[in-house]
C-alpha positions as a printed NumPy array, in Angstrom:
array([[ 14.936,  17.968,  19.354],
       [ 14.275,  21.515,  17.461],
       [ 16.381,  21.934,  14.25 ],
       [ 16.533,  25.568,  12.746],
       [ 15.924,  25.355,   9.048],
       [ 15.723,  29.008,   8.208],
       [ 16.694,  32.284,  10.582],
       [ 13.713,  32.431,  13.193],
       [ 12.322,  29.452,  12.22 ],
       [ 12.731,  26.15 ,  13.778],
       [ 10.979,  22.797,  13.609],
       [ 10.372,  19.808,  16.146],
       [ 12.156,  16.608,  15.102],
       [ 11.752,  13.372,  17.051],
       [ 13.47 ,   9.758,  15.719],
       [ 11.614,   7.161,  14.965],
       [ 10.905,   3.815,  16.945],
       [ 11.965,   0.752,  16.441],
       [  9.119,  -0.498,  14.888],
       [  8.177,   2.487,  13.218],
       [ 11.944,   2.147,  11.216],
       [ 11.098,  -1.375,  10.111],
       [  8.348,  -0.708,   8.531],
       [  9.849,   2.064,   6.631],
       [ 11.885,  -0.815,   4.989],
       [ 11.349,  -1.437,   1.411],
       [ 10.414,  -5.006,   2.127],
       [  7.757,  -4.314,   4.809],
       [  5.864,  -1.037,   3.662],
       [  2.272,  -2.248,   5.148],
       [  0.034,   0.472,   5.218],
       [ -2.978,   0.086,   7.537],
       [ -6.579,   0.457,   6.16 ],
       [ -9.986,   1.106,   8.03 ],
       [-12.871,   1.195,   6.209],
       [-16.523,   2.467,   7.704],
       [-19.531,   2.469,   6.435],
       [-21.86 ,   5.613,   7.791],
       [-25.763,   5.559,   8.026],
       [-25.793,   9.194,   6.352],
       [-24.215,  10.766,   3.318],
       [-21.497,  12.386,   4.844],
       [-20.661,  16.044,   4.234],
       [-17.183,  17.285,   3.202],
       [-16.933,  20.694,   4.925],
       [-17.84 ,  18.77 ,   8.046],
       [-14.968,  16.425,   7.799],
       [-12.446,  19.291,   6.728],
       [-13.386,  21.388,   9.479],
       [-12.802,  18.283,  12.172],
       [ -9.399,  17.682,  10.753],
       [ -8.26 ,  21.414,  10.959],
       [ -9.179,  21.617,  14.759],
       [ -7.968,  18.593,  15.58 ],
       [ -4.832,  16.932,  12.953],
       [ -2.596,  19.575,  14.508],
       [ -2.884,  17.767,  18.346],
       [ -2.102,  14.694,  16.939],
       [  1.574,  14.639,  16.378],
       [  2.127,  11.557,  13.96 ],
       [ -0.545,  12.941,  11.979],
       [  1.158,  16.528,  11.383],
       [  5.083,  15.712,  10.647],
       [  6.171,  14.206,   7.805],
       [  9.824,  11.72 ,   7.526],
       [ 12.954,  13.072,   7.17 ],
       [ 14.753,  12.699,   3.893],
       [ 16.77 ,   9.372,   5.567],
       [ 13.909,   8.488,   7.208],
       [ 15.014,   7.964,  10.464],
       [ 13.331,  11.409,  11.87 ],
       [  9.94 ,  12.841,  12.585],
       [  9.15 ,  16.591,  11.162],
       [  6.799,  18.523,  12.448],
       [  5.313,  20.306,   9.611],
       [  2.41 ,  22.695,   8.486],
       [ -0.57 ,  20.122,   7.566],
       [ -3.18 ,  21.669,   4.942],
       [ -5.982,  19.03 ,   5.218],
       [ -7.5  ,  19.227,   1.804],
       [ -4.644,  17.807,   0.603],
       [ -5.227,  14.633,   2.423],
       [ -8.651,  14.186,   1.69 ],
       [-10.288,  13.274,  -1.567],
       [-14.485,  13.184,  -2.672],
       [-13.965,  11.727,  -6.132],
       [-17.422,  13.09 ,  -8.435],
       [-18.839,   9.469,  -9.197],
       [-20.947,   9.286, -12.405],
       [-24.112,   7.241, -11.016],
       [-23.859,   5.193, -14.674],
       [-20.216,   4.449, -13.35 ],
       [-21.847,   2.94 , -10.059],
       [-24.061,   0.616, -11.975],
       [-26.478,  -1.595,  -9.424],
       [-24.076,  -2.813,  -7.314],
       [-22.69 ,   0.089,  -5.097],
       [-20.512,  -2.503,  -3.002],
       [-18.581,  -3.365,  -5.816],
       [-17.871,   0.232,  -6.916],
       [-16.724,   0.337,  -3.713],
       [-14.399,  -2.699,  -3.226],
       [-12.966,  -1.415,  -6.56 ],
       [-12.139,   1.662,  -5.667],
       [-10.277,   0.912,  -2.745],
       [ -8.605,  -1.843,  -4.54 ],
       [ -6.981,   0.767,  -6.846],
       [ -5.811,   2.885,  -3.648],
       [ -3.16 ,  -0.102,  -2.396],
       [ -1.399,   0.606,  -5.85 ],
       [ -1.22 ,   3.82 ,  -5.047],
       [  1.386,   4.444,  -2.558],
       [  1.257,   7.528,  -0.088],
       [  3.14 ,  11.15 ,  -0.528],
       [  5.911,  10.814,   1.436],
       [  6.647,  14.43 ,   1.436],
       [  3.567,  14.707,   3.381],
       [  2.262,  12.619,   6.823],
       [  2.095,  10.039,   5.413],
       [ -2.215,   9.34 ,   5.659],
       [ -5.158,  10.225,   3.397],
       [ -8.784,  10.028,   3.461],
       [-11.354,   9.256,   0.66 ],
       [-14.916,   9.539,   1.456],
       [-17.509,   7.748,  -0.936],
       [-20.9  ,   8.835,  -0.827],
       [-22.601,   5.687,  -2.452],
       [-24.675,   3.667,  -1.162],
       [-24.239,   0.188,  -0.47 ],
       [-26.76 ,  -2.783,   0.881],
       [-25.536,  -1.903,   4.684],
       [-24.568,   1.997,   4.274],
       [-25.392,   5.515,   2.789],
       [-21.82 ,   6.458,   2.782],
       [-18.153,   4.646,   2.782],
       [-15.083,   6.172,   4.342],
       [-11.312,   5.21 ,   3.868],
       [ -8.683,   6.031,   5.939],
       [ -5.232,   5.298,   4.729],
       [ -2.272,   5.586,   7.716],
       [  1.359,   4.208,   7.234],
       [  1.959,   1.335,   9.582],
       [  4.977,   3.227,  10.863],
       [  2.171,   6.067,  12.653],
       [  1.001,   3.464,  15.001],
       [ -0.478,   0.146,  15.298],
       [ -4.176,  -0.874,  15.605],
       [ -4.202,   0.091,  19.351],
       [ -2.843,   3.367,  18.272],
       [ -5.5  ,   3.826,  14.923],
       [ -8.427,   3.259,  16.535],
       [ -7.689,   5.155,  19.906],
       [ -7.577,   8.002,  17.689],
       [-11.026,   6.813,  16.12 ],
       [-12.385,   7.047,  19.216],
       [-11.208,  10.298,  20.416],
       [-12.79 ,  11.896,  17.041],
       [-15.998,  10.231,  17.846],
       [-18.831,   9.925,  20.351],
       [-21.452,   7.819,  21.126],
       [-24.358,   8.245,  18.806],
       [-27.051,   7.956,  22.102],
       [-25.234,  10.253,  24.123],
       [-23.008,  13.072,  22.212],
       [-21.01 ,  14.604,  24.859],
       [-19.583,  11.159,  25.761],
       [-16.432,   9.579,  23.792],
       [-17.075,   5.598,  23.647],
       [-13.835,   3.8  ,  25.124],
       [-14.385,   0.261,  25.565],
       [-12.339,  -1.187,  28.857],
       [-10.175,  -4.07 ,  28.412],
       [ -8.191,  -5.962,  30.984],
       [ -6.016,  -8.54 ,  31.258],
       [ -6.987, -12.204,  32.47 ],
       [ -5.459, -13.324,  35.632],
       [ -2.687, -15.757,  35.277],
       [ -2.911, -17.737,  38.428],
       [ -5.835, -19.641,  38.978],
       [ -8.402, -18.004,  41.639],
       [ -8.855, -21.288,  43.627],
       [ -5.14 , -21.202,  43.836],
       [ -5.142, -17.446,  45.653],
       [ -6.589, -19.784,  48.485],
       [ -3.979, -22.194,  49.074],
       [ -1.081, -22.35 ,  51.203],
       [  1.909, -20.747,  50.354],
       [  3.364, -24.532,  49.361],
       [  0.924, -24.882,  47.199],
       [  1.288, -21.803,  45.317],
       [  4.766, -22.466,  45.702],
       [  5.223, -25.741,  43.761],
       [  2.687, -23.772,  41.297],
       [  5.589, -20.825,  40.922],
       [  8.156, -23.778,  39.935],
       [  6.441, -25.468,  37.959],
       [  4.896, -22.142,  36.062],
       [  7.875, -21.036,  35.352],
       [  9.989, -24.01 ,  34.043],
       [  7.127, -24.57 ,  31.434],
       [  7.818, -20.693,  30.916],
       [ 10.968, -21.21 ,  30.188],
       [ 10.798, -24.613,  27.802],
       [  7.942, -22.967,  25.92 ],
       [ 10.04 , -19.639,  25.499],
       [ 12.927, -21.771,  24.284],
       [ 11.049, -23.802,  21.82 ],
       [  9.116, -21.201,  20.462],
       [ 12.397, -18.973,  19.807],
       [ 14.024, -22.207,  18.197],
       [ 10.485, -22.754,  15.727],
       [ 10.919, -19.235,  15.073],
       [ 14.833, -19.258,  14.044],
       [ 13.593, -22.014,  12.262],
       [ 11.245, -20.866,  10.438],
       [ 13.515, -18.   ,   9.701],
       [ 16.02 , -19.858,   8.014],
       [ 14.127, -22.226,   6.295],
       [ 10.643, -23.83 ,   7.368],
       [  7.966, -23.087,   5.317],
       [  4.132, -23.608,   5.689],
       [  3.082, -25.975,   2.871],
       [  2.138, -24.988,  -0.539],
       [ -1.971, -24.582,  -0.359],
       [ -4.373, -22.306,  -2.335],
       [ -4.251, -19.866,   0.372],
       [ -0.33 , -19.689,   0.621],
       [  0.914, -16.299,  -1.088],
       [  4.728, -15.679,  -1.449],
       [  7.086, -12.286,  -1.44 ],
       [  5.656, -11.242,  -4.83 ],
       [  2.237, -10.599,  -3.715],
       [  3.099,  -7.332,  -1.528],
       [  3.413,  -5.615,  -5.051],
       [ -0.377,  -7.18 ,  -5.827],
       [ -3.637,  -5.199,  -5.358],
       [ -5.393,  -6.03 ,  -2.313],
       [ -8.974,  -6.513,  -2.226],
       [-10.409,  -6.129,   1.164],
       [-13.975,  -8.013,   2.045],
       [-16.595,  -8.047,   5.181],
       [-18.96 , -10.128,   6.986],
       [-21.044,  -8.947,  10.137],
       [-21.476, -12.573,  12.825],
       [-23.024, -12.206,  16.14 ],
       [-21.047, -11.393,  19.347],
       [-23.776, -12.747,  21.182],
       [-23.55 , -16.133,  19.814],
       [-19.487, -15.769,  19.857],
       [-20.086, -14.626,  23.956],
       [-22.22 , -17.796,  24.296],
       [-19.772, -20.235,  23.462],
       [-16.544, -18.67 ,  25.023],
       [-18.831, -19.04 ,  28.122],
       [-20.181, -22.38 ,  27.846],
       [-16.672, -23.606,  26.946],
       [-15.024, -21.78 ,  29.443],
       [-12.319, -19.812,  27.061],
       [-11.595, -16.39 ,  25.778],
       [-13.068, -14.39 ,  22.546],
       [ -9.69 , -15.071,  21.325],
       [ -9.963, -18.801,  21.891],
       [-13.612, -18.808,  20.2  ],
       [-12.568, -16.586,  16.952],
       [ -9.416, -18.797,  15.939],
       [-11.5  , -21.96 ,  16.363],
       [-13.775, -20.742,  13.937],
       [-10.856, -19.914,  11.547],
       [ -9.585, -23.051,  12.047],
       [-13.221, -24.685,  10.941],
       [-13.528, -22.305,   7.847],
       [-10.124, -22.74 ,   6.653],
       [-10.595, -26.66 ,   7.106],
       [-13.889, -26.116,   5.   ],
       [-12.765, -23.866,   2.086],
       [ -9.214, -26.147,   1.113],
       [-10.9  , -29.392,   1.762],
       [-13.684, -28.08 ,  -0.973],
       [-10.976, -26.822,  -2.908],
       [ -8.993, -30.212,  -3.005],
       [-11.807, -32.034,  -3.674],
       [-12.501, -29.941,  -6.655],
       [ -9.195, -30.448,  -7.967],
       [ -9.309, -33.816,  -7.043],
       [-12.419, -34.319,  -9.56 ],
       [-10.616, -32.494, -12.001],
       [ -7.586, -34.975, -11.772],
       [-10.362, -37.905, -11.716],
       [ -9.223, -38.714,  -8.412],
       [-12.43 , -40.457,  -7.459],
       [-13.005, -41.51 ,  -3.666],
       [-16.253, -41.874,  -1.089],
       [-14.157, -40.408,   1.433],
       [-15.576, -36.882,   2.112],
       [-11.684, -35.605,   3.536],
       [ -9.807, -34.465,   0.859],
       [ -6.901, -32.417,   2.568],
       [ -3.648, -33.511,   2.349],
       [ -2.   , -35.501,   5.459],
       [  0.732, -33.839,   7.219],
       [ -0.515, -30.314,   6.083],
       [  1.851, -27.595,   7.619],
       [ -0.411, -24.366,   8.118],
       [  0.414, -21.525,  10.647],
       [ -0.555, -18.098,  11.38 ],
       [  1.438, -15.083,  12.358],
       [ -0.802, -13.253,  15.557],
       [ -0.018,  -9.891,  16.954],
       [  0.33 ,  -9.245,  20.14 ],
       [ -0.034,  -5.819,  22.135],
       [  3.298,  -5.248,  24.639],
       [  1.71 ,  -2.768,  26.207],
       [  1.407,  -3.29 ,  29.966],
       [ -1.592,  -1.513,  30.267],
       [ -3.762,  -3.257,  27.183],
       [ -6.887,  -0.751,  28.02 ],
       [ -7.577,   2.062,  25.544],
       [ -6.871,   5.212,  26.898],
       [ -7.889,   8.998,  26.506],
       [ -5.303,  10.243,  23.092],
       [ -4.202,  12.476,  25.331],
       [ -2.439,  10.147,  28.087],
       [ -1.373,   7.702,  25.385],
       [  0.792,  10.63 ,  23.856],
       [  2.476,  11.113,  27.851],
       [  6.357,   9.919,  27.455],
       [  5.641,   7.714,  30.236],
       [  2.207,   6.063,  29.774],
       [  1.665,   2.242,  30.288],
       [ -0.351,   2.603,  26.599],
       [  1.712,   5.069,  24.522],
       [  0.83 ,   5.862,  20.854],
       [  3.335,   3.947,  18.707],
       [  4.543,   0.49 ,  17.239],
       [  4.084,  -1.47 ,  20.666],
       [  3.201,  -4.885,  19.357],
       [  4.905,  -8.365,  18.425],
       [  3.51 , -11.235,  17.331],
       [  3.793, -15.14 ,  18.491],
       [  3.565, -18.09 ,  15.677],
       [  0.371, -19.816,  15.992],
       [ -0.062, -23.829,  14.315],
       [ -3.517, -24.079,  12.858],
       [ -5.328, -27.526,  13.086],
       [ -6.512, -28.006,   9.515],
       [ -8.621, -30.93 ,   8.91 ],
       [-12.561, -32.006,   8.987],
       [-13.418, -32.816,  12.259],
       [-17.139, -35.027,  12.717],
       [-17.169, -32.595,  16.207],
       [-17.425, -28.964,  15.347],
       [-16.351, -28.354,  19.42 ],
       [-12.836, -29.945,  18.619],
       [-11.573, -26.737,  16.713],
       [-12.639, -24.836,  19.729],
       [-10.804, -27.179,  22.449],
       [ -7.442, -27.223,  20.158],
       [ -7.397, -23.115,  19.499],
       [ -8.048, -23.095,  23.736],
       [ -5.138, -25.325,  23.827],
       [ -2.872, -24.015,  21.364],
       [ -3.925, -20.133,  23.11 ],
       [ -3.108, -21.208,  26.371],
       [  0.099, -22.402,  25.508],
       [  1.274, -19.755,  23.421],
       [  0.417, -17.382,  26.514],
       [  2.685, -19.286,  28.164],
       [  6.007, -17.794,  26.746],
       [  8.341, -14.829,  26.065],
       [  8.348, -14.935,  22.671],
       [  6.623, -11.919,  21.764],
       [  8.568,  -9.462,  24.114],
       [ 12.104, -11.06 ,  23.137],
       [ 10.972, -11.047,  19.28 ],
       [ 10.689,  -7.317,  20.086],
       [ 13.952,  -6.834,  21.924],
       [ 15.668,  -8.576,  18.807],
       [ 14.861,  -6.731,  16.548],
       [ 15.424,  -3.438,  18.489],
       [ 19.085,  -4.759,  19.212],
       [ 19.502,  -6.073,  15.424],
       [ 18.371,  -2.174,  14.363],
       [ 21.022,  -0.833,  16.812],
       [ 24.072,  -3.047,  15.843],
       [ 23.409,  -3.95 ,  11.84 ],
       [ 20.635,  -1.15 ,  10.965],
       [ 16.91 ,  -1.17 ,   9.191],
       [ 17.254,  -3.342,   6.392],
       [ 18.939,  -5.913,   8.271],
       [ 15.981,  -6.079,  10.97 ],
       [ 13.013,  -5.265,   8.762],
       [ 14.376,  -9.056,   6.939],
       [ 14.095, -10.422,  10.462],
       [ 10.654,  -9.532,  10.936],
       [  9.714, -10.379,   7.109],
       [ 11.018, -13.4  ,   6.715],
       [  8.967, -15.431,   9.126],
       [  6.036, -13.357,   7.405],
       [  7.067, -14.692,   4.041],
       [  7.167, -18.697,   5.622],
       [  3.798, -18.603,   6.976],
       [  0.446, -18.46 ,   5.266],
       [ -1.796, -16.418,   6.839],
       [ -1.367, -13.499,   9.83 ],
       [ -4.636, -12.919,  12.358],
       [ -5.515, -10.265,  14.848],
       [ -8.155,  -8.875,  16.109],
       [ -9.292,  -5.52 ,  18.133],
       [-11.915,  -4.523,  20.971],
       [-13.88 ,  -1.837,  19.744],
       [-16.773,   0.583,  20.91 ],
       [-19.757,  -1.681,  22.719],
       [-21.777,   1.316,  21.352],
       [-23.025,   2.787,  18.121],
       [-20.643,   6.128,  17.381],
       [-20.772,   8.977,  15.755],
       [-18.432,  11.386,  13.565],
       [-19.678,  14.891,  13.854],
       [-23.342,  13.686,  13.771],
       [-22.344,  10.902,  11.127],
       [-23.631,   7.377,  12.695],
       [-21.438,   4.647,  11.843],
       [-22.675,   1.354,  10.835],
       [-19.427,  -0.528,  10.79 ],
       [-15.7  ,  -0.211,  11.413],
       [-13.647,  -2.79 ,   9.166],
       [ -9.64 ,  -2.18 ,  10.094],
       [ -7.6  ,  -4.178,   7.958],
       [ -3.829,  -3.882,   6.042],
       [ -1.846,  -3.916,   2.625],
       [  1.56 ,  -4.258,   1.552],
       [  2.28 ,  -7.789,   3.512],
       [  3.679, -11.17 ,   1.631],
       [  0.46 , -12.754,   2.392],
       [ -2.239, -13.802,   0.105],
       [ -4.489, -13.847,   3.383],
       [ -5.033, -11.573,   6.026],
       [ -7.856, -11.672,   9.115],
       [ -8.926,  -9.178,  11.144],
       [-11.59 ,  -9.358,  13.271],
       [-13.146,  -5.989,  15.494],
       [-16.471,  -5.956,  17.837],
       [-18.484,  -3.193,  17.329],
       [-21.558,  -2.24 ,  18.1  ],
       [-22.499,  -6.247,  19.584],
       [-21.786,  -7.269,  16.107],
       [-18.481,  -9.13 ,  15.107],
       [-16.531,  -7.547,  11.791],
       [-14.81 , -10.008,   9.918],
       [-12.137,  -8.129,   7.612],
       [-10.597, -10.378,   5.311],
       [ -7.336,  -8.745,   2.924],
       [ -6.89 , -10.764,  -0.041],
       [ -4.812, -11.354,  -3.219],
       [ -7.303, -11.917,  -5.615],
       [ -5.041, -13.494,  -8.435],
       [ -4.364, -16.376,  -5.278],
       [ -8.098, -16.452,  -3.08 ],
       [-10.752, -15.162,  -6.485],
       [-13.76 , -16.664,  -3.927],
       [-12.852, -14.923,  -0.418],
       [-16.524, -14.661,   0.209],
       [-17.001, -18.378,   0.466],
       [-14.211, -17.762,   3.418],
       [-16.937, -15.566,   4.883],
       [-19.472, -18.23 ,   4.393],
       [-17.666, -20.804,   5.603],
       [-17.111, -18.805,   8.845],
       [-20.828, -18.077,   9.945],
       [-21.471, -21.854,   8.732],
       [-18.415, -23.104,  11.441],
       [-20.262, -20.67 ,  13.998],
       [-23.51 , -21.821,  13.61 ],
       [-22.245, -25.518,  14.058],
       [-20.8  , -24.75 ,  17.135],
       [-23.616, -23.478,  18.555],
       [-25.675, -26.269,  17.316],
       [-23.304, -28.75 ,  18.66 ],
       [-23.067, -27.143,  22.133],
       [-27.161, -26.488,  22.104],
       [-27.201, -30.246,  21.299],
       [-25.612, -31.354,  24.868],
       [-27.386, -29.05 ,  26.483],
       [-24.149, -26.231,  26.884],
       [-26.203, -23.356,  26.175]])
């Protein structure tokens, strides 16, 4: 829709989607962050020219909200004013580049963004840390798009660093549903399957929705060291990064038979285990609790994780261009949900058990609706009782649960920014109720761990870290023990 605002003049405006209102809600103002580290100092005038020829195609990027916040403006972008090179005093640094770093962007999630601008920024750090020459911060709302969105526009900005006239999109499909030998069968066969497929459909579907009203109105995840509450949105974040193999991470989704996904929350699982049954035991010495047995977590521990989920029917990434087509199967946007995922926390004497109950829980959770009628709720609640009313639906269960974990495909290739190589990508977020946040991204054959913490609630996140290549090595070990490898 165009809306005149002076004589000759007139603007686009577009409303906002469903999502994209929540998250203009007071109580769920994330804004997403991705951090990358670049093998070269990187040169302003370079970056300021990219954004000129290209901000204006890129329609979230170049309107700004209305003054109610329910519409898009298209409006005139000047790019310096999104970007900032602070002039660092080298004394300032000190020997420790990384932490000037993790500082720095610390003080940005206090900072909240103009909103009588789009609502993004850059800041570009030319210091050098033990793994980069140069660190770059991009700032984006949550209401511009979700990860999907963010880093198909990463990728349509970039090229791959071996060959520069090529963009790097990784492909990404989804796994069949029905078993292959099944295909074979006779049509009896695959129809008892059907039946059977989709009662458990339908049971799962119902449970889930009834664990999720539940946890709603009042089930909460029990009280650990890692369990935030609805103060900590108004926290500073502190954002933290571990490279693991994806080779070793391929290896064992093969030799157990189970997706990336599968492998990456069993190793959560392990670490998580790890770090609160160190941290109980500590406490436990403190207390003078005294007691040979090395499990120190409390029985009956209630732990889950909120996991996002992309509705898009084509999950691929796609050329910017298509995904900003009104009728693309990937569109740019807010097309995501997220399913309620039980974590198994307790030391197991078999580091493969984590990985059999995250295949279990996985498959099961695949196995339902919930996602795509979570969506259509809160659409419907928007409609009939507005955006503060859903943005507490979505929050709440965010509130009740301790952690939230997601994680993105990413180039299988080194890229490039305008003859910048990139050593790592690290997406992650700020402005949630949770003292714990996990992202994980493949890049490069490497595995980015991107952990967003409260630091007044997790001051030791990088024992998380450890803990995590320690649970992966195990499982290797354990599999390379038996002869799996």
């Amino acid at each position: 829709m165009k809306v005149r605002i002076s004589k000759g003049e007139e603007v686009e405006e577009q409303p906002l989607s469903p999502m994209a209102r929540v998250f203009q809600s007071p109580e769920v103002d994330y804004c997403a962050v991705t951090i990358m580290g670049f093998k070269t100092k990187f040169c302003l005038d370079v970056l300021l020219d990219a954004l000129k020829h290209n901000v204006s195609k890129h329609p979230r990027f170049s309107t700004k909200l209305s003054e109610d916040g329910a519409k898009w403006i298209e409006t005139q972008v000047n790019v310096e004013d999104h970007v900032t090179v602070p002039n660092i005093d080298p004394e300032e640094i000190g020997e420790d580049g990384q932490s000037f770093v993790d500082d720095y962007i610390s003080r940005l999630t206090t900072i909240p963004l103009d909103r009588s601008r789009p609502l993004w920024d850059m800041h570009i750090l030319n210091v050098k840390t033990s793994d980069a020459e140069a660190v770059g911060v991009i700032r984006s709302h949550h209401s511009l798009g979700d990860g999907m969105s963010l880093i198909s526009l990463m990728l349509a900005c970039t090229h791959k660093t071996s060959d520069p006239d090529n963009t790097a999109i990784p492909s990404l499909k989804r796994r069949q549903t029905v078993p292959h030998g099944l295909i074979k069968q006779s049509w009896f066969l695959r129809f008892i399957f059907n039946v059977g497929s989709t009662t458990r459909l339908i049971w799962n579907t119902v449970v889930d929705m009834l664990l999720l009203l539940a946890t709603i109105l009042f089930l909460e995840d029990t009280k650990t060291p890692l369990k935030g509450g609805a103060d900590v949105r108004r926290n500073p974040t502190r954002f933290y990064r571990r490279t693991i193999s994806l080779d070793d991470i391929k290896l064992i989704k093969n030799s157990m038979n189970m997706t990336i996904n599968d492998v990456l929350l069993g190793v959560t699982q392990a670490a998580l285990s790890r770090y609160l049954n160190r941290l109980y035991g500590k406490k436990n010495e403190e207390e003078g609790v005294l007691t040979s047995n090395q499990n120190h977590l409390p029985s009956k521990l209630r732990f889950r994780a909120g996991c996002t989920v992309n509705l898009r029917s084509d999950i691929g990434f796609k050329p910017l261009a298509d995904m900003m087509t009104k009728d693309s199967k990937c569109r740019w946007g807010n097309y995501f949900s997220f399913i309620i995922l039980p974590f198994s926390i307790g030391l197991q004497t078999d580091p493969l058990v984590y990985l059999k109950i995250s295949k279990s829980t996985m498959a099961r959770k695949k196995h339902s609706y919930l996602a795509a009628l979570v969506y259509f709720i809160i659409k419907l609640i928007l409609k009939v009782f507005g955006a503060k009313a859903a943005a507490a639906i979505f929050n709440r269960p965010v509130v009740n649960l301790t952690t939230c974990v997601s994680n993105v495909i990413g180039p299988m290739e080194e890229i490039s920014f305008r003859g910048h190589p990139i050593a790592y990508i690290a997406p992650s977020n700020y402005g949630q109720s949770q003292a714990l946040l996990v992202h994980y991204m493949s890049y490069a054959g490497k595995m980015i761990i991107s952990m967003a913490v409260d630091p007044t609630v997790i001051p030791d996140p990088h024992k998380i870290c450890d803990d995590m290549e320690e649970s992966l090595k195990d499982m290797k070990a354990a599999l390379s023990e038996r002869g799996l490898l």
